């Protein structure tokens, strides 16, 4: 039995044990490719479900080795046959680790998530001239990595300028030909900007584009830049947020309202169904790192609040 089925069975058993009766079918969903780190953009499957992307767009995404998402799904036996959207969602609660440090730092057990911040992803290729490191004088070089490096600094500065809520990151860079004695001729890198307010995100984008022009061109380099993904800020369902808060209070946990810094499938599902999220802490606030860790007790607290919230919601709207 898959983990999702066994979780569903446990939830059903728990409901039955409490004598609770409901006609609403309960499903556990594990959306494919939430991360988007190999096949950009993120939240690909929930995005197709919610109509943000076509299924063909999702299938045609390629990784950095040129492998297509559809072919890779087929290869691992995960390409389903059910038509998209066949199962209607009445409401979706997403339980997740916070992936950040706030809950732990404030000694809170449950994050009552009110929404997801806006995100924009860009891809940039800077082109110069690959040349011999020993034989090419400094003033005659067209070093693509010099331009890209200066952009890393600029992207950091743009986020700092709009802090504390803004973040900006270059997390992937490919240097070509990537040889110790060749001046880099081409650099590809990815940019990730996030902010809860769309207007600020728009300003950050304009500053980024101006910085590209002002930084790259004086170095005798050229560049291509493309925004490959825009996930607008999302506000979750007020009734469901209330059910999470009430569930946490009933279970006796300290809570904190928060906006998700990470992308979430809930952000797309909120377009087609009432949606909200519950956060539990993670050790040291560290995530996207193999040391990521959340204790069984913390997971249990989240599951308890999930149960209370689902029951409260079902009593009102089920
Ligand atoms: C996914 O985890 C993202 O927020 O990028
Ligand atoms: Mn993630």
PDB file of C-alpha atoms and ligand atoms in Angstrom:
ATOM      1  CA  UNK A   1       0.000   0.000   0.000  1.00  0.00           C
ATOM      2  CA  UNK A   2       1.339   3.465  -0.839  1.00  0.00           C
ATOM      3  CA  UNK A   3       1.987   5.923   1.989  1.00  0.00           C
ATOM      4  CA  UNK A   4      -0.885   8.174   0.895  1.00  0.00           C
ATOM      5  CA  UNK A   5      -3.363   5.258   1.052  1.00  0.00           C
ATOM      6  CA  UNK A   6      -2.149   4.208   4.470  1.00  0.00           C
ATOM      7  CA  UNK A   7      -2.432   7.774   5.791  1.00  0.00           C
ATOM      8  CA  UNK A   8      -5.967   7.933   4.385  1.00  0.00           C
ATOM      9  CA  UNK A   9      -6.817   4.661   6.079  1.00  0.00           C
ATOM     10  CA  UNK A  10      -5.463   5.938   9.398  1.00  0.00           C
ATOM     11  CA  UNK A  11      -7.479   9.145   9.125  1.00  0.00           C
ATOM     12  CA  UNK A  12     -10.617   7.146   8.313  1.00  0.00           C
ATOM     13  CA  UNK A  13      -9.965   4.819  11.263  1.00  0.00           C
ATOM     14  CA  UNK A  14      -9.496   7.794  13.566  1.00  0.00           C
ATOM     15  CA  UNK A  15     -12.706   9.397  12.353  1.00  0.00           C
ATOM     16  CA  UNK A  16     -14.568   6.125  12.791  1.00  0.00           C
ATOM     17  CA  UNK A  17     -13.171   5.674  16.302  1.00  0.00           C
ATOM     18  CA  UNK A  18     -14.521   9.081  17.296  1.00  0.00           C
ATOM     19  CA  UNK A  19     -17.945   8.078  15.961  1.00  0.00           C
ATOM     20  CA  UNK A  20     -17.781  10.818  13.352  1.00  0.00           C
ATOM     21  CA  UNK A  21     -20.016  10.395  10.284  1.00  0.00           C
ATOM     22  CA  UNK A  22     -19.429  12.217   7.002  1.00  0.00           C
ATOM     23  CA  UNK A  23     -20.381  11.701   3.378  1.00  0.00           C
ATOM     24  CA  UNK A  24     -17.528  13.857   2.112  1.00  0.00           C
ATOM     25  CA  UNK A  25     -14.852  11.629   0.520  1.00  0.00           C
ATOM     26  CA  UNK A  26     -11.411  12.260   2.000  1.00  0.00           C
ATOM     27  CA  UNK A  27      -8.382  12.003  -0.261  1.00  0.00           C
ATOM     28  CA  UNK A  28      -4.672  12.340   0.449  1.00  0.00           C
ATOM     29  CA  UNK A  29      -2.839  13.950  -2.481  1.00  0.00           C
ATOM     30  CA  UNK A  30       0.869  13.981  -3.246  1.00  0.00           C
ATOM     31  CA  UNK A  31       1.264  16.489  -6.108  1.00  0.00           C
ATOM     32  CA  UNK A  32       4.063  15.698  -8.560  1.00  0.00           C
ATOM     33  CA  UNK A  33       6.999  18.109  -8.975  1.00  0.00           C
ATOM     34  CA  UNK A  34       6.213  20.702  -6.343  1.00  0.00           C
ATOM     35  CA  UNK A  35       9.872  21.727  -6.238  1.00  0.00           C
ATOM     36  CA  UNK A  36      10.495  22.645  -9.842  1.00  0.00           C
ATOM     37  CA  UNK A  37      14.234  22.513  -9.239  1.00  0.00           C
ATOM     38  CA  UNK A  38      14.837  19.874 -11.912  1.00  0.00           C
ATOM     39  CA  UNK A  39      11.805  20.586 -14.110  1.00  0.00           C
ATOM     40  CA  UNK A  40      10.983  24.306 -13.789  1.00  0.00           C
ATOM     41  CA  UNK A  41       8.570  25.813 -12.987  1.00  0.00           C
ATOM     42  CA  UNK A  42       7.541  24.682  -9.516  1.00  0.00           C
ATOM     43  CA  UNK A  43       4.108  23.298  -8.525  1.00  0.00           C
ATOM     44  CA  UNK A  44       3.771  21.822 -11.993  1.00  0.00           C
ATOM     45  CA  UNK A  45       1.092  19.170 -11.364  1.00  0.00           C
ATOM     46  CA  UNK A  46      -1.083  21.307  -9.093  1.00  0.00           C
ATOM     47  CA  UNK A  47      -0.685  24.057 -11.690  1.00  0.00           C
ATOM     48  CA  UNK A  48      -2.088  21.795 -14.405  1.00  0.00           C
ATOM     49  CA  UNK A  49      -4.925  20.730 -12.109  1.00  0.00           C
ATOM     50  CA  UNK A  50      -5.775  24.379 -11.411  1.00  0.00           C
ATOM     51  CA  UNK A  51      -5.528  25.425 -15.071  1.00  0.00           C
ATOM     52  CA  UNK A  52      -2.399  27.573 -14.658  1.00  0.00           C
ATOM     53  CA  UNK A  53      -0.530  25.343 -17.160  1.00  0.00           C
ATOM     54  CA  UNK A  54      -1.707  23.007 -19.901  1.00  0.00           C
ATOM     55  CA  UNK A  55      -0.877  19.339 -19.534  1.00  0.00           C
ATOM     56  CA  UNK A  56       1.173  19.598 -22.753  1.00  0.00           C
ATOM     57  CA  UNK A  57       3.222  22.444 -21.269  1.00  0.00           C
ATOM     58  CA  UNK A  58       3.972  20.312 -18.206  1.00  0.00           C
ATOM     59  CA  UNK A  59       4.868  17.234 -20.258  1.00  0.00           C
ATOM     60  CA  UNK A  60       7.221  19.254 -22.458  1.00  0.00           C
ATOM     61  CA  UNK A  61       9.337  20.709 -19.603  1.00  0.00           C
ATOM     62  CA  UNK A  62      12.982  19.677 -19.887  1.00  0.00           C
ATOM     63  CA  UNK A  63      15.737  19.374 -17.287  1.00  0.00           C
ATOM     64  CA  UNK A  64      19.252  20.765 -17.804  1.00  0.00           C
ATOM     65  CA  UNK A  65      20.225  17.486 -19.530  1.00  0.00           C
ATOM     66  CA  UNK A  66      17.385  17.890 -22.036  1.00  0.00           C
ATOM     67  CA  UNK A  67      15.245  15.075 -20.623  1.00  0.00           C
ATOM     68  CA  UNK A  68      11.490  15.698 -20.954  1.00  0.00           C
ATOM     69  CA  UNK A  69       9.133  15.529 -17.982  1.00  0.00           C
ATOM     70  CA  UNK A  70       6.682  13.222 -19.805  1.00  0.00           C
ATOM     71  CA  UNK A  71       9.405  10.755 -20.797  1.00  0.00           C
ATOM     72  CA  UNK A  72      10.779  10.702 -17.263  1.00  0.00           C
ATOM     73  CA  UNK A  73       7.301  10.127 -15.764  1.00  0.00           C
ATOM     74  CA  UNK A  74       6.831   7.206 -18.154  1.00  0.00           C
ATOM     75  CA  UNK A  75      10.272   5.814 -17.343  1.00  0.00           C
ATOM     76  CA  UNK A  76       9.580   5.683 -13.592  1.00  0.00           C
ATOM     77  CA  UNK A  77       6.001   4.419 -14.070  1.00  0.00           C
ATOM     78  CA  UNK A  78       4.317   7.573 -12.708  1.00  0.00           C
ATOM     79  CA  UNK A  79       2.456   8.754 -15.804  1.00  0.00           C
ATOM     80  CA  UNK A  80      -1.209   8.315 -14.931  1.00  0.00           C
ATOM     81  CA  UNK A  81      -4.134   7.835 -17.274  1.00  0.00           C
ATOM     82  CA  UNK A  82      -6.917   9.604 -15.380  1.00  0.00           C
ATOM     83  CA  UNK A  83      -8.170  12.805 -17.090  1.00  0.00           C
ATOM     84  CA  UNK A  84      -7.011  15.986 -15.341  1.00  0.00           C
ATOM     85  CA  UNK A  85      -9.639  17.542 -13.087  1.00  0.00           C
ATOM     86  CA  UNK A  86     -11.858  14.452 -13.008  1.00  0.00           C
ATOM     87  CA  UNK A  87     -11.850  14.506  -9.200  1.00  0.00           C
ATOM     88  CA  UNK A  88     -13.338  17.742  -7.963  1.00  0.00           C
ATOM     89  CA  UNK A  89     -11.876  19.187  -4.770  1.00  0.00           C
ATOM     90  CA  UNK A  90     -14.334  20.548  -2.195  1.00  0.00           C
ATOM     91  CA  UNK A  91     -11.569  22.000  -0.024  1.00  0.00           C
ATOM     92  CA  UNK A  92      -7.851  21.330   0.458  1.00  0.00           C
ATOM     93  CA  UNK A  93      -5.798  21.545   3.654  1.00  0.00           C
ATOM     94  CA  UNK A  94      -2.036  21.251   3.117  1.00  0.00           C
ATOM     95  CA  UNK A  95       0.091  20.237   6.101  1.00  0.00           C
ATOM     96  CA  UNK A  96       3.792  21.094   5.720  1.00  0.00           C
ATOM     97  CA  UNK A  97       6.942  21.887   7.591  1.00  0.00           C
ATOM     98  CA  UNK A  98       7.564  25.632   7.706  1.00  0.00           C
ATOM     99  CA  UNK A  99      10.912  25.319   5.874  1.00  0.00           C
ATOM    100  CA  UNK A 100      12.026  28.457   7.708  1.00  0.00           C
ATOM    101  CA  UNK A 101      13.155  29.480  11.215  1.00  0.00           C
ATOM    102  CA  UNK A 102      10.267  31.595  12.567  1.00  0.00           C
ATOM    103  CA  UNK A 103       8.194  29.025  14.507  1.00  0.00           C
ATOM    104  CA  UNK A 104      11.220  27.535  16.234  1.00  0.00           C
ATOM    105  CA  UNK A 105      12.680  30.957  17.061  1.00  0.00           C
ATOM    106  CA  UNK A 106       9.410  32.084  18.640  1.00  0.00           C
ATOM    107  CA  UNK A 107       8.684  28.809  20.418  1.00  0.00           C
ATOM    108  CA  UNK A 108       5.401  28.231  18.527  1.00  0.00           C
ATOM    109  CA  UNK A 109       4.067  24.795  17.582  1.00  0.00           C
ATOM    110  CA  UNK A 110       1.697  25.648  14.725  1.00  0.00           C
ATOM    111  CA  UNK A 111       1.883  28.153  11.895  1.00  0.00           C
ATOM    112  CA  UNK A 112      -1.543  29.364  10.778  1.00  0.00           C
ATOM    113  CA  UNK A 113      -0.748  30.089   7.143  1.00  0.00           C
ATOM    114  CA  UNK A 114      -2.694  32.976   5.671  1.00  0.00           C
ATOM    115  CA  UNK A 115      -1.208  32.883   2.166  1.00  0.00           C
ATOM    116  CA  UNK A 116       1.829  32.405  -0.045  1.00  0.00           C
ATOM    117  CA  UNK A 117       4.147  35.176  -1.159  1.00  0.00           C
ATOM    118  CA  UNK A 118       4.557  36.065  -4.831  1.00  0.00           C
ATOM    119  CA  UNK A 119       7.465  34.553  -6.754  1.00  0.00           C
ATOM    120  CA  UNK A 120       9.147  35.229 -10.057  1.00  0.00           C
ATOM    121  CA  UNK A 121      11.821  33.085 -11.678  1.00  0.00           C
ATOM    122  CA  UNK A 122      14.164  34.241 -14.455  1.00  0.00           C
ATOM    123  CA  UNK A 123      16.791  32.607 -16.642  1.00  0.00           C
ATOM    124  CA  UNK A 124      19.762  34.646 -17.890  1.00  0.00           C
ATOM    125  CA  UNK A 125      22.507  33.799 -20.362  1.00  0.00           C
ATOM    126  CA  UNK A 126      25.507  36.136 -20.497  1.00  0.00           C
ATOM    127  CA  UNK A 127      27.742  35.810 -23.560  1.00  0.00           C
ATOM    128  CA  UNK A 128      31.337  36.976 -23.959  1.00  0.00           C
ATOM    129  CA  UNK A 129      34.360  35.387 -25.581  1.00  0.00           C
ATOM    130  CA  UNK A 130      36.087  32.214 -24.429  1.00  0.00           C
ATOM    131  CA  UNK A 131      39.841  32.858 -24.640  1.00  0.00           C
ATOM    132  CA  UNK A 132      43.218  31.765 -23.291  1.00  0.00           C
ATOM    133  CA  UNK A 133      43.757  32.908 -19.669  1.00  0.00           C
ATOM    134  CA  UNK A 134      47.478  33.366 -20.130  1.00  0.00           C
ATOM    135  CA  UNK A 135      47.551  35.004 -23.531  1.00  0.00           C
ATOM    136  CA  UNK A 136      44.564  37.387 -23.266  1.00  0.00           C
ATOM    137  CA  UNK A 137      45.370  40.719 -21.538  1.00  0.00           C
ATOM    138  CA  UNK A 138      42.844  41.865 -18.939  1.00  0.00           C
ATOM    139  CA  UNK A 139      41.670  44.906 -20.909  1.00  0.00           C
ATOM    140  CA  UNK A 140      40.894  42.792 -24.013  1.00  0.00           C
ATOM    141  CA  UNK A 141      38.762  40.155 -22.289  1.00  0.00           C
ATOM    142  CA  UNK A 142      35.036  39.553 -22.564  1.00  0.00           C
ATOM    143  CA  UNK A 143      34.606  37.557 -19.381  1.00  0.00           C
ATOM    144  CA  UNK A 144      30.985  36.353 -19.087  1.00  0.00           C
ATOM    145  CA  UNK A 145      31.529  35.204 -15.490  1.00  0.00           C
ATOM    146  CA  UNK A 146      32.653  38.668 -14.433  1.00  0.00           C
ATOM    147  CA  UNK A 147      29.308  40.046 -15.641  1.00  0.00           C
ATOM    148  CA  UNK A 148      27.323  37.223 -14.036  1.00  0.00           C
ATOM    149  CA  UNK A 149      29.193  37.607 -10.728  1.00  0.00           C
ATOM    150  CA  UNK A 150      28.447  41.299 -10.596  1.00  0.00           C
ATOM    151  CA  UNK A 151      24.779  40.450 -11.179  1.00  0.00           C
ATOM    152  CA  UNK A 152      24.794  38.072  -8.177  1.00  0.00           C
ATOM    153  CA  UNK A 153      25.850  41.035  -6.056  1.00  0.00           C
ATOM    154  CA  UNK A 154      23.190  43.288  -7.621  1.00  0.00           C
ATOM    155  CA  UNK A 155      20.397  40.731  -7.096  1.00  0.00           C
ATOM    156  CA  UNK A 156      21.391  40.425  -3.446  1.00  0.00           C
ATOM    157  CA  UNK A 157      21.395  44.219  -3.107  1.00  0.00           C
ATOM    158  CA  UNK A 158      17.924  44.556  -4.684  1.00  0.00           C
ATOM    159  CA  UNK A 159      16.486  42.099  -2.140  1.00  0.00           C
ATOM    160  CA  UNK A 160      18.234  43.854   0.747  1.00  0.00           C
ATOM    161  CA  UNK A 161      16.837  47.181  -0.448  1.00  0.00           C
ATOM    162  CA  UNK A 162      13.276  45.789  -0.154  1.00  0.00           C
ATOM    163  CA  UNK A 163      13.862  43.829   3.045  1.00  0.00           C
ATOM    164  CA  UNK A 164      12.714  42.559   5.460  1.00  0.00           C
ATOM    165  CA  UNK A 165      10.059  40.884   3.287  1.00  0.00           C
ATOM    166  CA  UNK A 166      11.967  40.619   0.003  1.00  0.00           C
ATOM    167  CA  UNK A 167      14.323  37.771  -0.910  1.00  0.00           C
ATOM    168  CA  UNK A 168      16.450  37.357  -4.024  1.00  0.00           C
ATOM    169  CA  UNK A 169      18.742  34.493  -4.969  1.00  0.00           C
ATOM    170  CA  UNK A 170      20.987  33.113  -7.675  1.00  0.00           C
ATOM    171  CA  UNK A 171      21.082  29.391  -6.834  1.00  0.00           C
ATOM    172  CA  UNK A 172      22.126  27.838 -10.131  1.00  0.00           C
ATOM    173  CA  UNK A 173      24.966  28.871 -12.404  1.00  0.00           C
ATOM    174  CA  UNK A 174      26.623  27.099 -15.309  1.00  0.00           C
ATOM    175  CA  UNK A 175      29.979  28.414 -16.519  1.00  0.00           C
ATOM    176  CA  UNK A 176      31.092  27.511 -20.029  1.00  0.00           C
ATOM    177  CA  UNK A 177      33.469  26.033 -20.895  1.00  0.00           C
ATOM    178  CA  UNK A 178      34.267  25.769 -17.135  1.00  0.00           C
ATOM    179  CA  UNK A 179      37.958  25.240 -17.533  1.00  0.00           C
ATOM    180  CA  UNK A 180      40.736  26.561 -15.288  1.00  0.00           C
ATOM    181  CA  UNK A 181      42.665  28.143 -18.150  1.00  0.00           C
ATOM    182  CA  UNK A 182      39.847  29.523 -20.291  1.00  0.00           C
ATOM    183  CA  UNK A 183      38.263  32.946 -19.775  1.00  0.00           C
ATOM    184  CA  UNK A 184      34.539  32.076 -19.398  1.00  0.00           C
ATOM    185  CA  UNK A 185      32.747  32.610 -22.706  1.00  0.00           C
ATOM    186  CA  UNK A 186      29.182  32.022 -21.554  1.00  0.00           C
ATOM    187  CA  UNK A 187      27.335  31.827 -18.238  1.00  0.00           C
ATOM    188  CA  UNK A 188      23.788  30.637 -17.599  1.00  0.00           C
ATOM    189  CA  UNK A 189      22.140  31.449 -14.266  1.00  0.00           C
ATOM    190  CA  UNK A 190      18.719  31.431 -12.593  1.00  0.00           C
ATOM    191  CA  UNK A 191      17.192  34.198 -10.485  1.00  0.00           C
ATOM    192  CA  UNK A 192      14.497  33.736  -7.818  1.00  0.00           C
ATOM    193  CA  UNK A 193      12.742  36.860  -6.432  1.00  0.00           C
ATOM    194  CA  UNK A 194       9.969  36.678  -3.813  1.00  0.00           C
ATOM    195  CA  UNK A 195       7.806  39.185  -1.922  1.00  0.00           C
ATOM    196  CA  UNK A 196       4.268  39.080  -0.461  1.00  0.00           C
ATOM    197  CA  UNK A 197       3.319  42.280  -2.325  1.00  0.00           C
ATOM    198  CA  UNK A 198       3.021  42.146  -6.125  1.00  0.00           C
ATOM    199  CA  UNK A 199       3.796  45.855  -6.492  1.00  0.00           C
ATOM    200  CA  UNK A 200       7.145  45.440  -4.738  1.00  0.00           C
ATOM    201  CA  UNK A 201       7.914  42.367  -6.835  1.00  0.00           C
ATOM    202  CA  UNK A 202       7.247  44.433  -9.938  1.00  0.00           C
ATOM    203  CA  UNK A 203       9.680  47.123  -8.736  1.00  0.00           C
ATOM    204  CA  UNK A 204      12.305  44.469  -8.004  1.00  0.00           C
ATOM    205  CA  UNK A 205      11.902  43.123 -11.534  1.00  0.00           C
ATOM    206  CA  UNK A 206      12.407  46.580 -13.046  1.00  0.00           C
ATOM    207  CA  UNK A 207      15.502  47.158 -10.902  1.00  0.00           C
ATOM    208  CA  UNK A 208      16.879  43.764 -11.908  1.00  0.00           C
ATOM    209  CA  UNK A 209      16.407  44.504 -15.622  1.00  0.00           C
ATOM    210  CA  UNK A 210      18.038  47.927 -15.277  1.00  0.00           C
ATOM    211  CA  UNK A 211      20.955  46.385 -13.363  1.00  0.00           C
ATOM    212  CA  UNK A 212      21.455  43.774 -16.094  1.00  0.00           C
ATOM    213  CA  UNK A 213      21.749  46.441 -18.768  1.00  0.00           C
ATOM    214  CA  UNK A 214      23.984  48.705 -16.700  1.00  0.00           C
ATOM    215  CA  UNK A 215      26.261  45.887 -15.548  1.00  0.00           C
ATOM    216  CA  UNK A 216      26.619  43.579 -18.529  1.00  0.00           C
ATOM    217  CA  UNK A 217      26.909  45.915 -21.487  1.00  0.00           C
ATOM    218  CA  UNK A 218      29.840  48.084 -20.227  1.00  0.00           C
ATOM    219  CA  UNK A 219      31.880  44.872 -19.962  1.00  0.00           C
ATOM    220  CA  UNK A 220      31.490  44.286 -23.705  1.00  0.00           C
ATOM    221  CA  UNK A 221      29.142  41.369 -23.041  1.00  0.00           C
ATOM    222  CA  UNK A 222      25.657  40.567 -24.312  1.00  0.00           C
ATOM    223  CA  UNK A 223      22.798  38.851 -22.490  1.00  0.00           C
ATOM    224  CA  UNK A 224      19.408  37.251 -22.877  1.00  0.00           C
ATOM    225  CA  UNK A 225      16.942  37.311 -19.992  1.00  0.00           C
ATOM    226  CA  UNK A 226      13.546  35.667 -19.684  1.00  0.00           C
ATOM    227  CA  UNK A 227      11.004  35.548 -16.869  1.00  0.00           C
ATOM    228  CA  UNK A 228      10.055  31.881 -16.977  1.00  0.00           C
ATOM    229  CA  UNK A 229       7.569  31.834 -14.097  1.00  0.00           C
ATOM    230  CA  UNK A 230       5.331  34.194 -12.185  1.00  0.00           C
ATOM    231  CA  UNK A 231       3.347  32.875  -9.233  1.00  0.00           C
ATOM    232  CA  UNK A 232       1.311  35.781  -7.823  1.00  0.00           C
ATOM    233  CA  UNK A 233       0.820  36.236  -4.078  1.00  0.00           C
ATOM    234  CA  UNK A 234      -2.106  34.181  -2.730  1.00  0.00           C
ATOM    235  CA  UNK A 235      -4.489  34.744   0.167  1.00  0.00           C
ATOM    236  CA  UNK A 236      -6.049  31.585   1.620  1.00  0.00           C
ATOM    237  CA  UNK A 237      -9.714  30.935   2.476  1.00  0.00           C
ATOM    238  CA  UNK A 238     -10.773  32.885   5.584  1.00  0.00           C
ATOM    239  CA  UNK A 239     -13.144  30.178   6.897  1.00  0.00           C
ATOM    240  CA  UNK A 240     -10.462  27.513   6.582  1.00  0.00           C
ATOM    241  CA  UNK A 241      -7.834  29.714   8.240  1.00  0.00           C
ATOM    242  CA  UNK A 242     -10.312  30.077  11.117  1.00  0.00           C
ATOM    243  CA  UNK A 243     -10.726  26.286  11.296  1.00  0.00           C
ATOM    244  CA  UNK A 244      -6.950  25.839  11.576  1.00  0.00           C
ATOM    245  CA  UNK A 245      -6.680  28.508  14.270  1.00  0.00           C
ATOM    246  CA  UNK A 246      -9.617  27.012  16.174  1.00  0.00           C
ATOM    247  CA  UNK A 247      -8.200  23.495  15.801  1.00  0.00           C
ATOM    248  CA  UNK A 248      -4.847  24.572  17.201  1.00  0.00           C
ATOM    249  CA  UNK A 249      -6.521  26.366  20.111  1.00  0.00           C
ATOM    250  CA  UNK A 250      -8.625  23.280  20.865  1.00  0.00           C
ATOM    251  CA  UNK A 251      -5.511  21.121  20.867  1.00  0.00           C
ATOM    252  CA  UNK A 252      -3.755  23.641  23.138  1.00  0.00           C
ATOM    253  CA  UNK A 253      -0.927  24.679  20.814  1.00  0.00           C
ATOM    254  CA  UNK A 254       0.721  28.098  20.557  1.00  0.00           C
ATOM    255  CA  UNK A 255       0.222  29.528  17.074  1.00  0.00           C
ATOM    256  CA  UNK A 256       1.494  32.275  14.852  1.00  0.00           C
ATOM    257  CA  UNK A 257      -0.030  33.637  11.660  1.00  0.00           C
ATOM    258  CA  UNK A 258       2.406  33.580   8.767  1.00  0.00           C
ATOM    259  CA  UNK A 259       2.768  33.864   5.009  1.00  0.00           C
ATOM    260  CA  UNK A 260       4.536  30.976   3.299  1.00  0.00           C
ATOM    261  CA  UNK A 261       7.953  31.903   1.983  1.00  0.00           C
ATOM    262  CA  UNK A 262       8.164  28.739  -0.088  1.00  0.00           C
ATOM    263  CA  UNK A 263       6.066  27.837  -3.106  1.00  0.00           C
ATOM    264  CA  UNK A 264       3.146  25.543  -2.293  1.00  0.00           C
ATOM    265  CA  UNK A 265       0.720  23.426  -4.282  1.00  0.00           C
ATOM    266  CA  UNK A 266      -1.939  25.148  -2.178  1.00  0.00           C
ATOM    267  CA  UNK A 267      -1.122  28.380  -4.044  1.00  0.00           C
ATOM    268  CA  UNK A 268      -2.494  26.913  -7.290  1.00  0.00           C
ATOM    269  CA  UNK A 269      -5.292  24.846  -5.760  1.00  0.00           C
ATOM    270  CA  UNK A 270      -6.582  28.053  -4.108  1.00  0.00           C
ATOM    271  CA  UNK A 271      -7.637  29.087  -7.651  1.00  0.00           C
ATOM    272  CA  UNK A 272     -10.131  26.235  -7.933  1.00  0.00           C
ATOM    273  CA  UNK A 273     -11.139  25.325  -4.356  1.00  0.00           C
ATOM    274  CA  UNK A 274     -11.125  26.781  -0.845  1.00  0.00           C
ATOM    275  CA  UNK A 275      -7.607  26.095   0.435  1.00  0.00           C
ATOM    276  CA  UNK A 276      -5.337  26.710   3.379  1.00  0.00           C
ATOM    277  CA  UNK A 277      -2.201  25.370   5.082  1.00  0.00           C
ATOM    278  CA  UNK A 278      -0.816  24.345   8.455  1.00  0.00           C
ATOM    279  CA  UNK A 279       2.897  24.646   9.316  1.00  0.00           C
ATOM    280  CA  UNK A 280       4.970  22.790  11.879  1.00  0.00           C
ATOM    281  CA  UNK A 281       8.549  23.811  12.808  1.00  0.00           C
ATOM    282  CA  UNK A 282      11.724  22.290  11.391  1.00  0.00           C
ATOM    283  CA  UNK A 283      15.017  22.013  13.249  1.00  0.00           C
ATOM    284  CA  UNK A 284      17.105  25.167  12.960  1.00  0.00           C
ATOM    285  CA  UNK A 285      14.657  26.404  10.323  1.00  0.00           C
ATOM    286  CA  UNK A 286      16.763  24.560   7.750  1.00  0.00           C
ATOM    287  CA  UNK A 287      15.177  23.167   4.580  1.00  0.00           C
ATOM    288  CA  UNK A 288      16.240  22.321   1.015  1.00  0.00           C
ATOM    289  CA  UNK A 289      19.126  20.675   2.812  1.00  0.00           C
ATOM    290  CA  UNK A 290      19.641  17.003   3.679  1.00  0.00           C
ATOM    291  CA  UNK A 291      19.785  17.891   7.380  1.00  0.00           C
ATOM    292  CA  UNK A 292      16.105  18.947   7.251  1.00  0.00           C
ATOM    293  CA  UNK A 293      14.345  17.474  10.266  1.00  0.00           C
ATOM    294  CA  UNK A 294      10.987  17.660  12.064  1.00  0.00           C
ATOM    295  CA  UNK A 295      10.281  15.504  15.124  1.00  0.00           C
ATOM    296  CA  UNK A 296       7.494  12.928  15.333  1.00  0.00           C
ATOM    297  CA  UNK A 297       5.886  15.039  18.062  1.00  0.00           C
ATOM    298  CA  UNK A 298       5.870  18.107  15.825  1.00  0.00           C
ATOM    299  CA  UNK A 299       4.408  16.082  12.940  1.00  0.00           C
ATOM    300  CA  UNK A 300       1.842  14.681  15.369  1.00  0.00           C
ATOM    301  CA  UNK A 301       0.828  18.188  16.464  1.00  0.00           C
ATOM    302  CA  UNK A 302       0.338  19.184  12.846  1.00  0.00           C
ATOM    303  CA  UNK A 303      -1.704  16.061  12.126  1.00  0.00           C
ATOM    304  CA  UNK A 304      -3.869  16.732  15.191  1.00  0.00           C
ATOM    305  CA  UNK A 305      -4.589  20.284  14.032  1.00  0.00           C
ATOM    306  CA  UNK A 306      -5.273  18.990  10.522  1.00  0.00           C
ATOM    307  CA  UNK A 307      -7.826  16.555  11.904  1.00  0.00           C
ATOM    308  CA  UNK A 308      -9.501  19.215  14.068  1.00  0.00           C
ATOM    309  CA  UNK A 309      -9.570  21.690  11.169  1.00  0.00           C
ATOM    310  CA  UNK A 310     -11.007  19.166   8.697  1.00  0.00           C
ATOM    311  CA  UNK A 311     -13.709  18.126  11.172  1.00  0.00           C
ATOM    312  CA  UNK A 312     -14.597  21.747  11.960  1.00  0.00           C
ATOM    313  CA  UNK A 313     -14.795  22.606   8.277  1.00  0.00           C
ATOM    314  CA  UNK A 314     -16.800  19.500   7.446  1.00  0.00           C
ATOM    315  CA  UNK A 315     -19.319  20.268  10.217  1.00  0.00           C
ATOM    316  CA  UNK A 316     -19.912  23.707   8.717  1.00  0.00           C
ATOM    317  CA  UNK A 317     -19.705  23.064   4.987  1.00  0.00           C
ATOM    318  CA  UNK A 318     -19.549  19.278   4.437  1.00  0.00           C
TER     319      UNK A 318
HETATM  320  C1  LIG B   1       9.814  25.209  -3.516  1.00  0.00           C
HETATM  321  O1  LIG B   1      10.049  24.628  -2.492  1.00  0.00           O
HETATM  322  C2  LIG B   1      10.105  26.608  -3.627  1.00  0.00           C
HETATM  323  O2  LIG B   1       9.588  27.380  -2.797  1.00  0.00           O
HETATM  324  O3  LIG B   1      10.921  27.007  -4.466  1.00  0.00           O
HETATM  325 MN1  LIG B   2      10.637  22.833  -1.426  1.00  0.00          MN
END
